[in-house]
CSV table of C-alpha atoms in Angstrom, one decimal:
chain,number,residue,atom,x,y,z
A,76,UNK,CA,84.4,44.8,75.8
A,77,UNK,CA,84.6,41.1,75.4
A,78,UNK,CA,87.9,41.0,77.3
A,79,UNK,CA,86.7,42.9,80.3
A,80,UNK,CA,86.4,40.0,82.8
A,81,UNK,CA,89.9,38.7,82.1
A,82,UNK,CA,91.3,42.3,82.2
A,83,UNK,CA,89.8,43.1,85.5
A,84,UNK,CA,90.6,39.7,87.0
A,85,UNK,CA,94.3,40.5,86.4
A,86,UNK,CA,93.9,44.1,87.6
A,87,UNK,CA,92.0,43.5,90.9
A,88,UNK,CA,92.8,41.6,94.0
A,89,UNK,CA,89.6,39.6,93.9
A,90,UNK,CA,88.5,36.8,91.6
A,91,UNK,CA,85.7,38.2,89.5
A,92,UNK,CA,85.3,35.2,87.2
A,93,UNK,CA,82.2,34.1,89.2
A,94,UNK,CA,80.8,37.6,89.8
A,95,UNK,CA,77.2,37.6,88.6
A,96,UNK,CA,75.5,40.5,86.7
A,97,UNK,CA,73.9,42.7,89.3
A,98,UNK,CA,76.5,42.0,91.9
A,99,UNK,CA,79.0,44.5,93.3
A,100,UNK,CA,82.4,43.5,94.7
A,101,UNK,CA,84.9,45.4,96.8
A,102,UNK,CA,88.5,44.9,95.6
A,103,UNK,CA,91.9,46.5,95.7
A,104,UNK,CA,94.2,47.7,92.9
A,105,UNK,CA,97.8,47.0,93.8
A,106,UNK,CA,101.1,48.1,92.5
A,107,UNK,CA,103.8,45.6,91.5
A,108,UNK,CA,105.2,45.7,95.1
A,109,UNK,CA,101.8,44.8,96.6
A,110,UNK,CA,101.0,48.3,97.9
A,111,UNK,CA,97.5,49.5,97.4
A,112,UNK,CA,96.9,52.1,94.6
A,113,UNK,CA,93.2,52.3,95.5
A,114,UNK,CA,90.3,50.4,96.9
A,115,UNK,CA,87.4,50.2,94.5
A,116,UNK,CA,83.9,48.7,94.0
A,117,UNK,CA,83.3,46.8,90.7
A,118,UNK,CA,79.7,46.6,89.5
A,119,UNK,CA,79.0,43.9,86.9
A,120,UNK,CA,76.4,45.6,84.7
A,121,UNK,CA,76.2,43.3,81.7
A,122,UNK,CA,78.0,40.5,80.0
A,123,UNK,CA,80.8,42.7,78.7
A,124,UNK,CA,80.4,45.7,81.0
A,125,UNK,CA,81.6,46.7,84.5
A,126,UNK,CA,81.2,50.0,86.3
A,127,UNK,CA,84.2,50.8,88.6
A,128,UNK,CA,83.9,53.3,91.4
A,129,UNK,CA,87.2,54.6,92.6
A,130,UNK,CA,88.2,57.2,95.1
A,131,UNK,CA,87.8,60.6,93.5
A,132,UNK,CA,91.3,61.7,94.5
A,133,UNK,CA,92.8,58.6,92.8
A,134,UNK,CA,90.7,58.8,89.6
A,135,UNK,CA,93.4,59.9,87.2
A,136,UNK,CA,96.0,57.6,88.7
A,137,UNK,CA,93.7,54.5,88.4
A,138,UNK,CA,92.7,55.5,84.8
A,139,UNK,CA,96.4,55.7,83.8
A,140,UNK,CA,97.1,52.4,85.5
A,141,UNK,CA,94.2,50.7,83.7
A,142,UNK,CA,95.3,52.2,80.4
A,143,UNK,CA,98.9,51.0,80.9
A,144,UNK,CA,97.7,47.5,81.7
A,145,UNK,CA,94.9,47.2,79.2
A,146,UNK,CA,94.9,43.9,77.4
A,147,UNK,CA,92.5,42.3,75.0
A,148,UNK,CA,89.3,43.8,73.6
A,149,UNK,CA,88.6,46.4,76.3
A,150,UNK,CA,87.4,50.0,76.1
A,151,UNK,CA,87.6,52.5,79.0
A,152,UNK,CA,84.9,55.2,79.3
A,153,UNK,CA,85.4,57.7,82.1
A,154,UNK,CA,81.9,59.0,83.2
A,155,UNK,CA,83.2,60.9,86.3
A,156,UNK,CA,82.4,64.4,84.9
A,157,UNK,CA,78.9,63.4,83.9
A,158,UNK,CA,77.8,61.5,87.0
A,159,UNK,CA,76.9,62.4,90.6
A,160,UNK,CA,76.4,60.1,93.5
A,161,UNK,CA,74.3,60.7,96.6
A,162,UNK,CA,74.4,58.1,99.5
A,163,UNK,CA,71.3,57.7,101.6
A,164,UNK,CA,72.3,55.8,104.7
A,165,UNK,CA,70.5,54.5,107.7
A,166,UNK,CA,67.7,52.1,108.7
A,167,UNK,CA,65.0,54.1,106.7
A,168,UNK,CA,67.1,54.5,103.5
A,169,UNK,CA,65.2,51.8,101.6
A,170,UNK,CA,61.9,53.5,102.3
A,171,UNK,CA,63.1,56.9,101.3
A,172,UNK,CA,64.8,55.8,98.0
A,173,UNK,CA,61.9,53.4,97.1
A,174,UNK,CA,59.5,56.3,97.4
A,175,UNK,CA,61.5,58.5,95.1
A,176,UNK,CA,62.1,56.0,92.4
A,177,UNK,CA,58.7,54.5,92.8
A,178,UNK,CA,59.8,50.8,92.9
A,179,UNK,CA,60.2,48.1,95.5
A,180,UNK,CA,63.9,47.9,96.5
A,181,UNK,CA,63.7,45.1,99.0
A,182,UNK,CA,65.0,42.6,96.4
A,183,UNK,CA,68.3,44.7,96.2
A,184,UNK,CA,70.4,42.9,98.7
A,185,UNK,CA,73.7,44.0,100.3
A,186,UNK,CA,76.4,44.4,97.6
A,187,UNK,CA,74.0,44.2,94.7
A,188,UNK,CA,72.5,46.9,92.6
A,189,UNK,CA,69.6,47.7,90.3
A,190,UNK,CA,68.5,50.3,87.9
A,191,UNK,CA,65.6,52.7,88.3
A,192,UNK,CA,64.1,55.9,86.9
A,193,UNK,CA,64.2,59.4,88.3
A,194,UNK,CA,62.6,62.3,86.4
A,195,UNK,CA,62.9,60.4,83.2
A,196,UNK,CA,66.6,59.5,83.6
A,197,UNK,CA,68.0,56.1,84.3
A,198,UNK,CA,69.8,55.8,87.6
A,199,UNK,CA,71.9,53.1,89.3
A,200,UNK,CA,70.7,52.1,92.8
A,201,UNK,CA,73.4,50.2,94.7
A,202,UNK,CA,73.4,48.9,98.3
A,203,UNK,CA,77.1,49.0,99.3
A,204,UNK,CA,77.1,51.6,102.0
A,205,UNK,CA,80.4,52.5,103.5
A,206,UNK,CA,79.0,53.6,106.9
A,207,UNK,CA,78.2,50.3,108.6
A,208,UNK,CA,74.6,51.2,108.2
A,209,UNK,CA,72.2,49.9,105.6
A,210,UNK,CA,71.8,52.3,102.7
A,211,UNK,CA,71.5,53.0,99.0
A,212,UNK,CA,73.8,55.0,96.7
A,213,UNK,CA,72.1,56.7,93.8
A,214,UNK,CA,74.1,57.3,90.7
A,215,UNK,CA,72.4,60.1,88.7
A,216,UNK,CA,73.3,62.3,85.7
A,217,UNK,CA,74.8,65.6,86.9
A,218,UNK,CA,71.9,67.7,85.5
A,219,UNK,CA,69.5,65.9,87.8
A,220,UNK,CA,71.5,65.8,91.1
A,221,UNK,CA,70.1,69.0,92.5
A,222,UNK,CA,66.6,67.8,91.8
A,223,UNK,CA,67.4,64.5,93.5
A,224,UNK,CA,68.9,66.3,96.5
A,225,UNK,CA,65.8,68.4,97.0
A,226,UNK,CA,63.5,65.3,96.5
A,227,UNK,CA,65.5,63.3,99.1
A,228,UNK,CA,65.3,66.1,101.7
A,229,UNK,CA,61.6,66.6,101.0
A,230,UNK,CA,60.6,62.9,100.9
A,231,UNK,CA,62.9,62.0,103.7
A,232,UNK,CA,61.6,64.7,106.1
A,233,UNK,CA,59.0,62.3,107.6
A,234,UNK,CA,61.8,59.8,108.3
A,235,UNK,CA,64.0,62.4,110.0
A,236,UNK,CA,66.6,62.6,107.1
A,237,UNK,CA,69.5,65.0,107.7
A,238,UNK,CA,72.3,66.0,105.3
A,239,UNK,CA,75.8,64.8,106.4
A,240,UNK,CA,79.2,65.2,104.9
A,241,UNK,CA,82.2,62.9,104.5
A,242,UNK,CA,83.5,63.8,108.0
A,243,UNK,CA,80.4,62.1,109.5
A,244,UNK,CA,80.9,59.1,107.2
A,245,UNK,CA,84.5,58.9,108.4
A,246,UNK,CA,83.5,58.5,112.0
A,247,UNK,CA,81.1,55.8,111.1
A,248,UNK,CA,83.6,53.8,109.1
A,249,UNK,CA,86.1,54.1,111.9
A,250,UNK,CA,83.5,52.5,114.3
A,251,UNK,CA,83.1,49.6,111.8
A,252,UNK,CA,86.8,49.2,111.2
A,253,UNK,CA,86.5,50.0,107.5
A,254,UNK,CA,89.8,51.2,105.9
A,255,UNK,CA,90.1,54.5,104.2
A,256,UNK,CA,92.5,55.2,101.4
A,257,UNK,CA,95.3,57.6,102.5
A,258,UNK,CA,95.0,56.4,106.1
A,259,UNK,CA,94.9,52.6,106.5
A,260,UNK,CA,95.7,52.0,102.9
A,261,UNK,CA,98.5,53.5,100.8
A,262,UNK,CA,100.9,52.5,98.1
A,263,UNK,CA,103.3,51.4,100.9
A,264,UNK,CA,100.8,49.3,102.7
A,265,UNK,CA,99.7,45.9,101.3
A,266,UNK,CA,96.2,44.5,101.8
A,267,UNK,CA,97.6,41.8,104.0
A,268,UNK,CA,99.3,44.4,106.2
A,269,UNK,CA,96.0,46.2,106.4
A,270,UNK,CA,94.2,43.1,107.5
A,271,UNK,CA,92.2,42.8,104.3
A,272,UNK,CA,93.3,39.3,103.3
A,273,UNK,CA,89.6,38.3,102.8
A,274,UNK,CA,89.7,40.6,99.7
A,275,UNK,CA,92.8,39.0,98.2
A,276,UNK,CA,92.3,35.8,96.2
A,277,UNK,CA,95.9,34.4,96.0
A,278,UNK,CA,94.8,31.6,93.7
């Protein structure tokens, strides 16, 4: 909606007034006491459109919080149940994903995203990996995620691709010093206490 930028600028800890279309931005959603309700990534998809990725366990809490604080001409559309996300991480991620979507992804820089096609469906291709490695996250309609999984393992075979779960990701983010909601971030810990002042624009 036409009020989305003003709405999110009030909701998030980062200033997004200067966020360009095609950019992604890490930010925090805080409670009135300054504690962190969640950390999110905001993708500026179009003039009046943002995609927010929240932690799955906090989805309903954040949806309710957004609904309570909604102001101006803004519509909320929860696509969680229709969408899957697979993260391809590591130094060869670009080659693997480029091969699958059949497009050059080198112009997609860190914390930007693009759109692509997979089996006739539009997918979002973001480069915001939470592992400390380079990587791409592929947002795909649920009905295509099994096909994408098989294609990733098949195409990635020559690059030594291996499936890994969130436990492996957790070790990598610890090495990088990245916070994880429920550990370094909670509703009782402010971004400043967590050492995340660079993601808080006090002005």
